[in-house]
């Protein structure tokens, strides 16, 4: 039986193996190699199975390192202040102290900036504000009063920044909102909540605070042993003995007065840049509603003083806007003056006819408004210059209506209050309604009325001055004075016919209107009267009365006015129409008629020579009629007034003819059975002169109907001319009555031909 192979594990050294035979040594080698391979496989399996656990362990180690660094940072932040103090007391101050000092300053600035941001935040809850106040007290070793004053300072800075923001009206509104929120926060926090929070800071060391212990990042349970006793036992000392309600109220009152005063300055500056009354009114409503609803939180503040300050700022701005708007009315005076100074005859007064091509081609697809406006402008003689003033006034009138709308909105506003305070403040609610919805609109309404009245009177005075200047210079500029007067009259008519509702009962005395109408009447009647005078003077040198053939009745009397009388009315109406029918009001027509009658009185009194009495007795019309010229070639254009052609006669003048009575008239010889009268070439015969005087009497009666306006000095003058003519004729009363009825009847038949004059 072979001996067992030795176990290599029992050898003391490797030399013991060579004590055995070679075969035994080879067997031990083989056994060792098998053991090595087996162990290698076991180790590979073990490492492969634990690889993931190894990676997880490595990650955990890295995370622990990061957390440890965070903990060290937090602990460093907590102790920098005390550590800096402790090290700075040593004689051998290390260089690291300066680094700590800079680090401390930076951390303090960050902390204070964060505290200020919390103070600026109007949405911050009371708890956040209290924590920020406590933090400020700890960081700056400030008393409670200092904390409150700093809180007020931050809120005041916020108000100023918002008030100066260029974001419309929102910034200034937020400024007031900040003011109101500050009052509310003060009432909620001071003194109770703040005093309790400051007291809790002194109750236990800072590191014993549950809030700090709950921070997993600090892990104070583990790291507390690294801190010194002075840090572990540090308890802040906060002075809050001055946090009494009277003191707080006094501090708040002082701040509120200063803050509100600055707010009003910002508000007035902001309002000065707002020109739209509707925007001003809207901002006023928002601010007043905000203050009224928050008046219950105004601890120690005079509610009426704040309300009055806001009211006055808005009322002053609205009054200023009203004054500027009303003053723009009198600014039209400069436009009127410029138009008159740069007047161009035939251009400045040009007005398109009623039915020109432009008027008939106006697009009416979107309605007839454009056509109506065009026709109205033509019917009222609105030239381009008049239209310029009318458009400016229409724009001003629209602005006035906007002001009226704003005032009416203020008047209808109903102010709501906090329902919880109505039982105690019913008088305040009623007073607010009276102040804001009655007194303020009344003040603004009075301002509008006063401003419109003042500036309307200024404009009236300006037009009066222009009218006076035209009257003074009418002899120098008689070609354009009438049209300028017409321009002023139309401008004033457009203004006074569309007065704003705020000035429905104007106390205006436009005495210059009569002056303007007189200037227009003078220009309109100047040429017709001059032509009539020329025709009358020419007729006095005629040797026969061609209209004699048209006389009617027994004895024959005139049934038609003379051509020159009819032509006079025709020329007058045509001249009136050239100015436009809109200016010829009854008053203006009356002025024109009086002017015409006054001018006609001496002209109608001119009679041909030879109208004298015959043998001291009155010659009957039947006797004088047989001596009339019966010219078969009578020109219808001269004999029938309705068929007259236009045109001027030569400008001939003749001295006034003395009126004489008919005396010792001898009948002229009759040349033929046809009854032709021998007429001297030097002038009409006495019979023809008498016929002319009778025709002149009919003209007087007819023209008196045409120019009738009631009793006046001018009418008495033409009546005196009628009496003078009658006195020379010695006409029977029956004939005179028949002529009067004939003249009246003919005027009734022809007055529609002279519609403007009638």
XYZ file of C-alpha atoms in Angstrom:
758
model
C 0.000 0.000 0.000
C 1.481 3.292 -1.116
C 2.165 6.003 1.374
C -0.091 9.162 1.365
C 1.239 12.237 -0.324
C 2.253 14.875 2.179
C 0.018 18.009 2.672
C 1.880 21.117 1.548
C -0.039 23.183 4.091
C 1.938 21.509 6.910
C 5.355 22.540 5.563
C 7.254 25.133 7.522
C 8.978 26.367 4.378
C 9.220 25.503 0.714
C 12.482 23.642 1.344
C 10.579 20.887 3.166
C 8.970 19.795 -0.094
C 12.193 18.637 -1.606
C 12.667 16.038 1.145
C 10.243 13.834 -0.713
C 10.655 11.989 -3.969
C 10.196 13.764 -7.242
C 6.926 12.046 -7.930
C 5.580 13.293 -4.609
C 6.786 16.798 -5.349
C 5.024 16.762 -8.719
C 1.831 15.647 -7.030
C 2.058 18.511 -4.509
C 2.582 20.998 -7.394
C -0.459 19.769 -9.174
C -2.534 20.026 -6.023
C -1.405 23.627 -5.373
C -2.214 24.668 -8.913
C -5.728 23.264 -8.632
C -6.271 25.153 -5.369
C -5.093 28.412 -6.957
C -7.487 28.087 -9.903
C -10.351 27.282 -7.567
C -9.671 30.294 -5.391
C -9.385 32.541 -8.448
C -12.816 31.509 -9.641
C -14.322 32.095 -6.214
C -12.814 35.585 -6.032
C -14.070 36.524 -9.507
C -17.582 35.482 -8.610
C -17.485 37.431 -5.366
C -16.275 40.673 -7.015
C -18.791 40.461 -9.867
C -21.708 40.076 -7.476
C -20.744 43.094 -5.334
C -19.865 45.551 -8.169
C -23.175 47.400 -8.143
C -23.065 47.692 -4.380
C -19.615 49.158 -4.736
C -20.791 51.832 -7.205
C -23.683 52.783 -4.932
C -21.333 53.105 -2.024
C -19.097 55.448 -4.039
C -22.037 57.692 -4.938
C -23.114 57.809 -1.304
C -19.647 58.897 -0.313
C -19.717 61.768 -2.860
C -23.161 62.912 -1.675
C -22.023 62.875 1.919
C -19.091 65.038 0.965
C -21.399 67.605 -0.677
C -23.705 67.654 2.332
C -20.803 68.136 4.654
C -19.677 71.144 2.657
C -23.183 72.628 2.819
C -23.309 72.052 6.552
C -19.970 73.753 6.975
C -21.237 76.707 4.905
C -24.413 77.070 6.981
C -22.489 76.780 10.209
C -20.018 79.328 8.892
C -22.818 81.747 8.093
C -24.208 81.378 11.579
C -20.897 82.008 13.318
C -19.104 84.583 11.151
C -20.329 87.451 13.236
C -19.218 85.997 16.626
C -16.087 84.468 15.198
C -15.081 87.783 13.688
C -15.666 89.525 16.984
C -13.714 86.951 18.954
C -10.738 86.878 16.581
C -10.635 90.653 16.169
C -10.053 90.987 19.942
C -6.809 89.055 19.707
C -3.495 90.891 19.384
C -2.216 88.590 16.653
C -5.069 89.081 14.138
C -4.727 86.527 11.328
C -4.930 87.579 7.648
C -8.065 85.482 7.297
C -9.895 88.092 9.375
C -10.089 90.556 6.463
C -11.573 87.863 4.264
C -14.164 87.120 6.910
C -14.887 90.817 7.208
C -15.573 91.179 3.483
C -17.610 88.027 3.512
C -19.636 89.328 6.416
C -20.323 92.614 4.612
C -21.467 90.833 1.479
C -23.755 88.532 3.412
C -25.228 91.471 5.306
C -25.960 93.331 2.064
C -27.671 90.302 0.570
C -29.694 89.811 3.723
C -30.796 93.456 3.873
C -31.650 93.471 0.153
C -33.849 90.435 0.636
C -35.513 92.077 3.624
C -36.191 95.225 1.564
C -37.715 93.158 -1.220
C -40.091 91.614 1.291
C -41.001 95.088 2.527
C -41.677 96.234 -1.066
C -43.868 93.247 -1.845
C -47.497 94.352 -1.428
C -48.650 90.740 -1.695
C -46.484 89.567 1.231
C -48.412 88.037 4.129
C -48.210 89.473 7.634
C -46.038 86.558 8.811
C -43.448 87.237 6.116
C -43.323 90.935 6.990
C -42.892 90.093 10.694
C -40.017 87.699 9.913
C -38.392 90.355 7.705
C -38.682 92.926 10.506
C -37.123 90.512 13.015
C -34.318 89.719 10.594
C -33.638 93.426 10.091
C -33.560 93.936 13.844
C -31.056 91.086 14.284
C -28.870 92.106 11.334
C -28.620 95.780 12.315
C -29.182 95.621 16.105
C -32.072 98.073 15.606
C -34.873 98.879 18.010
C -38.467 98.183 17.144
C -39.056 101.843 16.270
C -36.035 101.810 13.958
C -37.408 98.721 12.257
C -40.770 100.377 11.661
C -39.160 103.556 10.354
C -37.045 101.529 7.937
C -40.178 99.716 6.807
C -41.838 103.101 6.178
C -38.753 104.347 4.352
C -38.824 101.394 1.956
C -42.531 101.854 1.319
C -42.024 105.592 0.706
C -39.258 104.860 -1.812
C -41.552 102.393 -3.514
C -44.298 105.015 -3.738
C -41.910 107.549 -5.284
C -40.642 105.054 -7.860
C -44.174 104.071 -8.832
C -45.311 107.689 -8.985
C -42.570 108.577 -11.455
C -43.052 105.534 -13.661
C -43.905 106.293 -17.274
C -46.575 103.592 -17.594
C -49.680 105.687 -17.928
C -51.859 106.018 -14.857
C -51.105 102.591 -13.405
C -47.931 103.687 -11.607
C -49.521 106.520 -9.643
C -52.468 104.286 -8.767
C -50.091 101.636 -7.399
C -48.396 104.396 -5.420
C -51.646 105.147 -3.584
C -52.238 101.430 -3.216
C -48.828 101.152 -1.513
C -49.773 103.969 0.843
C -53.045 102.266 1.771
C -51.373 98.856 2.147
C -48.754 100.350 4.471
C -51.461 101.713 6.728
C -53.198 98.346 6.725
C -49.983 96.402 7.427
C -49.127 98.724 10.279
C -52.494 98.216 11.884
C -52.244 94.411 11.534
C -48.617 93.946 12.637
C -47.757 96.765 14.990
C -47.460 96.552 17.903
C -48.887 93.123 18.820
C -47.422 90.704 16.265
C -44.060 92.425 16.024
C -43.658 92.678 19.797
C -44.495 88.993 20.238
C -42.030 87.958 17.538
C -39.216 90.068 18.993
C -39.936 88.677 22.433
C -39.707 85.115 21.133
C -36.223 85.831 19.808
C -34.985 86.332 23.382
C -36.710 83.254 24.786
C -33.963 80.720 23.873
C -30.575 80.511 22.116
C -30.679 80.824 18.367
C -29.400 77.279 17.779
C -32.165 75.955 20.011
C -34.765 77.275 17.625
C -37.030 74.515 16.286
C -36.810 76.081 12.845
C -33.029 75.635 12.764
C -33.186 72.139 14.187
C -35.612 71.119 11.505
C -33.139 71.959 8.756
C -31.731 68.657 7.582
C -28.880 70.432 5.835
C -27.517 71.716 9.162
C -27.901 68.402 11.022
C -27.204 70.203 14.277
C -27.555 67.000 16.282
C -24.311 65.796 14.715
C -22.423 69.034 14.155
C -23.271 70.886 17.369
C -20.165 69.494 19.054
C -17.992 71.350 16.526
C -19.361 74.711 17.665
C -18.096 76.595 20.663
C -20.103 77.231 23.781
C -20.526 80.921 22.931
C -22.250 79.963 19.658
C -24.392 77.249 21.177
C -25.599 79.583 23.889
C -25.943 82.776 21.798
C -29.222 84.555 22.569
C -29.952 87.878 20.774
C -30.920 90.939 22.748
C -33.620 92.963 21.011
C -34.920 96.240 22.434
C -38.650 96.604 21.939
C -39.655 98.560 24.988
C -40.476 101.569 22.757
C -43.060 99.531 20.853
C -46.060 101.195 22.504
C -49.244 102.091 20.666
C -49.017 105.891 21.244
C -45.449 105.875 19.944
C -46.380 103.755 16.953
C -49.347 105.997 16.164
C -47.165 109.105 16.309
C -44.533 107.573 14.021
C -47.214 106.428 11.591
C -48.893 109.838 11.567
C -45.644 111.649 10.807
C -44.798 109.240 8.040
C -48.288 109.327 6.569
C -48.321 113.119 6.398
C -44.964 113.244 4.655
C -45.705 110.300 2.362
C -49.119 111.618 1.338
C -47.707 115.089 0.721
C -45.125 113.630 -1.652
C -47.766 111.443 -3.222
C -49.888 114.507 -3.983
C -46.894 116.150 -5.641
C -46.373 113.089 -7.822
C -50.094 112.914 -8.534
C -50.273 116.532 -9.689
C -47.210 116.058 -11.907
C -48.743 112.950 -13.421
C -52.083 114.662 -13.996
C -50.363 117.596 -15.684
C -49.321 115.207 -18.462
C -52.854 113.816 -18.918
C -55.021 115.944 -21.203
C -58.023 113.667 -21.712
C -60.750 114.572 -19.172
C -62.216 111.075 -19.425
C -58.886 109.528 -18.390
C -58.579 111.976 -15.506
C -62.105 111.152 -14.372
C -61.454 107.401 -14.562
C -58.288 107.657 -12.466
C -60.134 109.843 -9.947
C -62.858 107.237 -9.546
C -60.358 104.404 -9.014
C -58.319 106.291 -6.428
C -61.298 107.545 -4.457
C -62.868 104.089 -4.387
C -59.592 102.614 -3.142
C -59.298 105.159 -0.343
C -62.959 105.055 0.706
C -62.949 101.278 0.917
C -59.719 101.321 2.970
C -60.576 104.109 5.389
C -61.199 101.561 8.165
C -57.459 100.836 8.269
C -56.339 104.457 8.552
C -54.965 104.277 12.079
C -54.257 107.773 13.379
C -54.872 109.380 9.950
C -57.368 112.127 9.179
C -59.625 110.460 6.596
C -61.145 113.730 5.400
C -57.710 115.285 4.880
C -56.599 112.487 2.563
C -59.935 112.500 0.739
C -59.793 116.271 0.362
C -56.238 116.159 -0.982
C -57.149 113.639 -3.681
C -60.317 115.568 -4.566
C -58.506 118.885 -4.860
C -55.789 117.420 -7.099
C -58.303 116.045 -9.576
C -60.682 119.004 -9.438
C -57.815 121.444 -10.035
C -56.624 119.429 -13.016
C -60.115 119.125 -14.484
C -60.694 122.848 -13.998
C -57.400 123.575 -15.737
C -58.392 121.302 -18.634
C -61.736 123.091 -18.858
C -60.037 126.498 -18.864
C -57.664 125.424 -21.631
C -60.532 124.029 -23.670
C -62.677 127.138 -23.251
C -59.706 129.400 -24.051
C -59.328 127.637 -27.399
C -62.643 129.240 -28.382
C -61.177 132.732 -28.180
C -58.151 131.458 -30.103
C -60.393 131.383 -33.170
C -60.134 135.164 -33.132
C -56.581 134.966 -34.434
C -57.754 132.723 -37.287
C -60.508 135.207 -38.153
C -58.036 138.097 -38.107
C -55.637 136.210 -40.385
C -58.415 135.485 -42.886
C -59.475 139.136 -42.990
C -55.880 140.337 -43.389
C -55.236 137.945 -46.275
C -58.602 138.442 -47.940
C -58.726 137.885 -51.698
C -61.791 139.189 -53.484
C -63.552 136.438 -55.412
C -61.447 133.746 -53.730
C -61.927 134.053 -49.987
C -65.678 134.571 -50.391
C -66.186 132.022 -53.157
C -68.932 129.516 -52.442
C -69.877 126.690 -54.828
C -73.380 126.829 -56.313
C -76.115 124.629 -54.984
C -76.240 122.073 -57.790
C -72.803 121.965 -59.339
C -71.206 118.746 -60.580
C -69.492 118.063 -57.267
C -72.771 118.190 -55.352
C -74.554 115.865 -57.762
C -71.777 113.266 -57.774
C -71.409 112.819 -54.015
C -71.357 109.158 -53.045
C -74.444 108.255 -51.010
C -73.817 104.540 -50.613
C -73.066 104.920 -46.914
C -75.981 107.285 -46.350
C -77.084 110.768 -47.272
C -75.152 112.519 -44.525
C -72.418 113.748 -46.885
C -74.994 115.070 -49.344
C -76.963 116.819 -46.609
C -73.816 118.450 -45.276
C -72.778 119.584 -48.747
C -76.195 121.052 -49.486
C -76.341 122.712 -46.071
C -72.925 124.302 -46.633
C -74.040 125.684 -49.992
C -77.411 126.861 -48.697
C -75.760 128.706 -45.803
C -73.054 130.222 -47.952
C -70.186 128.452 -46.222
C -67.152 129.383 -48.216
C -63.823 127.705 -47.681
C -62.909 130.329 -45.079
C -66.212 130.019 -43.234
C -65.877 126.248 -43.368
C -62.451 126.512 -41.724
C -63.911 128.349 -38.742
C -66.975 126.091 -38.640
C -64.868 122.933 -38.539
C -62.685 124.360 -35.779
C -65.799 125.289 -33.803
C -67.349 121.853 -34.414
C -64.208 120.250 -33.004
C -64.350 122.563 -30.000
C -68.032 121.754 -29.529
C -67.262 118.022 -29.535
C -64.705 118.615 -26.784
C -67.330 120.534 -24.817
C -69.735 117.614 -25.117
C -67.007 115.333 -23.786
C -66.630 117.614 -20.768
C -70.370 117.550 -20.221
C -70.298 113.756 -20.410
C -67.533 113.594 -17.797
C -69.428 115.902 -15.445
C -72.622 113.921 -15.921
C -70.748 110.702 -15.131
C -69.413 112.231 -11.911
C -72.914 113.314 -10.993
C -74.385 109.835 -11.488
C -71.660 107.960 -9.602
C -72.776 106.213 -6.405
C -69.984 105.613 -3.899
C -70.035 102.281 -2.038
C -68.464 101.871 1.418
C -67.403 98.972 3.579
C -70.670 97.436 4.791
C -69.108 96.617 8.152
C -68.626 100.311 8.850
C -71.966 101.647 7.651
C -73.587 101.555 11.081
C -70.902 103.767 12.583
C -70.182 105.983 9.617
C -73.528 106.751 8.009
C -72.730 110.453 8.186
C -69.382 109.897 6.455
C -71.032 107.878 3.675
C -73.627 110.572 3.084
C -70.960 113.255 3.212
C -68.824 111.435 0.633
C -71.786 111.159 -1.705
C -72.496 114.856 -1.338
C -68.890 115.918 -1.826
C -68.018 113.647 -4.717
C -71.282 113.400 -6.669
C -72.826 116.808 -5.983
C -70.278 119.414 -4.973
C -67.504 118.406 -7.374
C -69.768 118.221 -10.473
C -71.291 121.565 -9.493
C -67.864 123.184 -9.279
C -66.884 121.789 -12.672
C -70.204 122.791 -14.218
C -69.772 126.345 -12.952
C -66.244 126.366 -14.366
C -67.529 125.254 -17.770
C -70.260 127.876 -17.821
C -67.965 130.642 -16.664
C -65.233 129.664 -19.130
C -67.598 129.465 -22.088
C -69.262 132.757 -21.164
C -65.954 134.547 -20.737
C -64.443 133.317 -23.977
C -67.643 133.799 -25.960
C -67.648 137.418 -24.841
C -63.989 137.733 -25.833
C -64.799 136.329 -29.246
C -67.786 138.646 -29.467
C -65.587 141.641 -28.648
C -63.134 140.572 -31.337
C -65.858 140.332 -33.983
C -67.210 143.708 -32.812
C -63.781 145.275 -33.313
C -63.521 143.820 -36.818
C -67.021 145.077 -37.637
C -66.097 148.546 -36.405
C -62.907 148.549 -38.481
C -64.872 147.557 -41.569
C -67.333 150.348 -40.921
C -64.523 152.888 -40.553
C -62.763 151.782 -43.736
C -65.871 151.160 -45.844
C -65.242 154.239 -48.008
C -61.663 153.139 -48.694
C -62.560 149.499 -49.366
C -66.160 149.424 -50.553
C -65.562 146.427 -52.812
C -64.748 143.846 -50.134
C -66.211 145.331 -46.962
C -69.604 143.790 -47.628
C -68.199 140.326 -48.257
C -65.972 140.560 -45.190
C -69.005 141.572 -43.148
C -70.868 138.611 -44.633
C -68.015 136.316 -43.559
C -68.109 137.642 -39.994
C -71.890 137.371 -39.873
C -71.862 133.742 -41.008
C -69.117 132.822 -38.569
C -70.987 134.390 -35.677
C -74.245 132.763 -36.789
C -72.671 129.283 -36.918
C -71.259 129.763 -33.432
C -74.360 131.154 -31.740
C -76.728 128.714 -33.441
C -74.882 125.738 -31.940
C -74.116 126.825 -28.415
C -73.186 124.001 -26.014
C -75.801 122.799 -23.499
C -73.722 124.248 -20.661
C -74.414 127.699 -22.088
C -77.991 127.401 -23.229
C -78.929 130.909 -22.044
C -76.138 133.116 -23.318
C -75.910 136.642 -22.058
C -74.631 137.918 -25.381
C -75.319 141.338 -26.864
C -74.171 141.156 -30.481
C -74.839 144.792 -31.324
C -72.341 144.472 -34.136
C -74.738 142.231 -36.078
C -76.706 145.280 -37.145
C -73.450 146.954 -38.161
C -72.508 143.974 -40.309
C -75.975 143.853 -41.853
C -75.731 147.558 -42.603
C -72.392 147.024 -44.349
C -73.837 144.191 -46.408
C -76.924 146.244 -47.246
C -74.792 149.190 -48.265
C -72.716 147.067 -50.626
C -75.763 145.262 -52.014
C -77.659 148.506 -52.727
C -74.789 150.690 -53.934
C -74.668 149.591 -57.590
C -78.455 149.230 -58.066
C -79.065 152.726 -56.676
C -76.314 154.195 -58.824
C -77.810 152.596 -61.931
C -81.271 153.782 -60.945
C -80.000 157.316 -60.546
C -78.418 157.196 -64.009
C -81.593 155.829 -65.605
C -83.719 158.410 -63.808
C -81.531 161.283 -64.945
C -81.635 160.001 -68.519
C -85.420 159.669 -68.459
C -85.749 163.308 -67.441
C -84.270 164.370 -70.808
C -86.591 162.202 -72.888
C -89.115 164.049 -75.054
C -91.833 161.448 -74.769
C -93.172 158.929 -72.275
C -93.249 155.651 -74.145
C -95.022 153.847 -71.307
C -97.986 156.231 -71.770
C -99.588 153.764 -74.182
C -99.964 151.211 -71.373
C -102.037 153.449 -69.118
C -105.507 152.175 -68.316
C -108.860 153.467 -67.189
C -110.784 156.679 -67.621
C -109.070 158.932 -67.170
C -105.994 156.865 -68.163
C -103.634 156.231 -65.284
C -100.430 154.178 -64.974
C -100.968 150.454 -64.327
C -97.294 149.467 -64.375
C -94.188 150.926 -62.764
C -91.611 152.540 -64.986
C -88.792 150.370 -66.392
C -86.221 152.057 -64.169
C -88.310 151.379 -61.027
C -88.826 147.740 -61.928
C -85.210 147.389 -62.934
C -84.152 148.829 -59.586
C -85.880 146.027 -57.680
C -84.488 143.458 -60.089
C -80.938 144.733 -59.595
C -81.349 144.880 -55.818
C -82.548 141.272 -55.613
C -79.777 140.085 -57.895
C -77.228 141.901 -55.743
C -78.764 140.355 -52.627
C -78.568 136.905 -54.161
C -74.881 137.432 -54.899
C -74.264 137.603 -51.144
C -76.375 134.525 -50.455
C -79.937 134.123 -49.294
C -78.856 132.998 -45.835
C -77.691 136.453 -44.709
C -80.979 138.175 -45.529
C -82.856 137.811 -42.296
C -85.923 140.006 -41.717
C -83.737 142.419 -39.780
C -81.172 142.601 -42.589
C -83.903 143.079 -45.215
C -85.407 145.840 -43.086
C -82.050 147.616 -42.919
C -81.686 147.288 -46.699
C -85.181 148.649 -47.339
C -84.618 151.627 -45.067
C -81.342 152.360 -46.815
C -83.012 152.132 -50.228
C -85.918 154.367 -49.224
C -83.600 156.924 -47.735
C -81.581 156.996 -50.956
C -84.696 157.005 -53.171
C -86.342 159.961 -51.468
C -84.262 162.648 -53.262
C -84.042 160.652 -56.516
C -87.807 160.185 -56.848
C -88.284 163.890 -56.214
C -86.498 164.805 -59.425
C -89.124 165.786 -62.064
C -88.759 167.159 -65.607
C -89.090 170.893 -66.164
C -92.479 172.156 -67.327
C -94.711 170.405 -64.838
C -96.703 173.650 -64.065
C -100.321 174.575 -63.548
C -102.388 175.573 -66.605
C -104.177 179.005 -66.191
C -104.096 178.472 -62.487
C -106.338 175.461 -62.818
C -105.611 171.833 -62.697
C -105.490 170.165 -66.062
C -107.492 166.993 -66.142
C -105.895 163.768 -67.177
C -108.393 163.446 -70.054
C -107.261 166.761 -71.472
C -103.573 165.953 -71.138
C -103.972 162.536 -72.594
C -104.811 163.761 -76.102
C -101.444 165.451 -76.283
C -99.523 162.242 -75.514
C -97.173 160.792 -78.023
C -98.595 157.649 -79.593
C -95.394 156.148 -80.929
C -96.187 152.943 -82.770
C -92.590 151.821 -82.498
C -92.643 151.633 -78.697
C -89.812 149.434 -77.516
C -91.347 146.632 -75.438
C -88.107 146.189 -73.576
C -88.438 149.713 -72.210
C -92.210 149.813 -71.884
C -92.756 146.405 -70.177
C -90.698 146.023 -66.975
C -90.810 142.218 -67.025
C -88.944 142.154 -70.351
C -86.009 144.357 -69.362
C -82.550 143.208 -70.306
C -79.508 143.529 -68.126
C -76.897 146.149 -68.660
C -75.785 149.451 -67.313
C -76.589 152.872 -68.624
C -74.104 155.641 -69.051
C -73.082 157.385 -65.893
C -74.670 160.731 -66.443
C -75.427 163.290 -63.781
C -77.772 166.229 -63.621
C -78.429 168.851 -61.019
C -81.572 168.494 -59.009
C -84.580 169.980 -60.727
C -86.691 172.506 -58.855
C -90.290 171.354 -58.472
C -92.798 173.790 -60.009
C -96.599 173.821 -60.369
C -98.438 173.736 -63.646
C -99.454 177.330 -64.605
C -100.463 178.944 -67.927
C -99.819 175.802 -69.952
C -100.713 176.168 -73.632
C -101.612 173.158 -75.674
C -99.048 172.338 -78.307
C -100.153 172.183 -81.911
C -101.255 168.887 -83.238
C -99.415 167.935 -86.394
C -101.708 165.215 -87.630
C -105.025 163.587 -86.955
C -103.146 160.807 -85.367
C -102.614 162.988 -82.369
C -98.834 163.303 -82.514
C -97.514 166.040 -80.318
C -94.908 168.499 -81.480
C -92.018 167.944 -79.087
C -89.117 170.294 -78.676
C -85.732 168.710 -78.898
C -84.556 170.436 -75.766
C -86.786 168.424 -73.393
C -90.293 167.114 -72.780
C -93.292 169.283 -73.271
C -95.345 170.374 -70.329
C -97.942 167.699 -71.042
C -95.286 164.973 -71.277
C -93.638 166.338 -68.144
C -96.961 166.043 -66.321
C -97.388 162.479 -67.541
C -93.874 161.736 -66.343
C -94.759 163.189 -62.947
C -97.862 160.977 -62.775
C -95.769 157.961 -63.744
C -93.285 158.970 -61.084
C -96.106 159.064 -58.534
C -97.079 155.511 -59.445
C -93.432 154.470 -59.081
C -93.371 156.025 -55.629
C -96.522 154.169 -54.603
C -95.162 150.888 -55.998
C -91.711 151.276 -54.428
C -93.264 152.152 -51.088
C -94.987 148.764 -51.106
C -91.766 147.044 -52.170
C -89.732 148.689 -49.413
C -92.343 148.740 -46.675
C -90.969 147.917 -43.188
C -93.205 149.967 -40.936
C -92.957 153.509 -39.693
C -89.482 155.072 -39.733
C -87.696 158.280 -40.571
C -86.781 156.958 -44.002
C -90.402 156.151 -44.764
C -91.434 159.661 -43.704
C -88.837 161.040 -46.128
C -90.217 159.141 -49.124
C -93.691 160.022 -47.960
C -92.647 163.668 -48.058
C -91.455 163.142 -51.638
C -94.870 161.706 -52.509
C -96.565 164.734 -51.015
C -94.310 167.054 -52.989
C -95.135 165.307 -56.280
C -98.860 165.323 -55.488
C -98.718 168.970 -54.636
C -97.434 169.803 -58.103
C -99.962 167.581 -59.856
C -103.097 168.639 -58.019
C -104.483 165.144 -58.720
C -108.102 164.369 -57.751
C -108.425 162.131 -54.719
C -110.354 159.501 -56.684
C -107.549 159.214 -59.211
C -104.982 159.043 -56.449
C -106.941 156.308 -54.714
C -107.207 154.340 -57.955
C -103.474 154.667 -58.510
C -102.782 153.516 -54.948
C -104.899 150.396 -55.394
C -103.282 149.711 -58.743
C -99.780 149.976 -57.283
C -100.705 147.672 -54.400
C -102.296 145.134 -56.744
C -99.296 145.132 -59.064
C -96.918 144.619 -56.122
C -98.923 141.616 -54.987
C -98.667 140.162 -58.493
C -94.920 140.719 -58.740
C -93.601 140.345 -55.186
C -92.657 136.719 -55.723
C -90.265 137.881 -58.409
C -88.393 139.674 -55.649
C -88.635 136.969 -52.968
C -85.499 138.043 -51.080
C -86.760 141.603 -50.853
C -90.345 140.647 -50.054
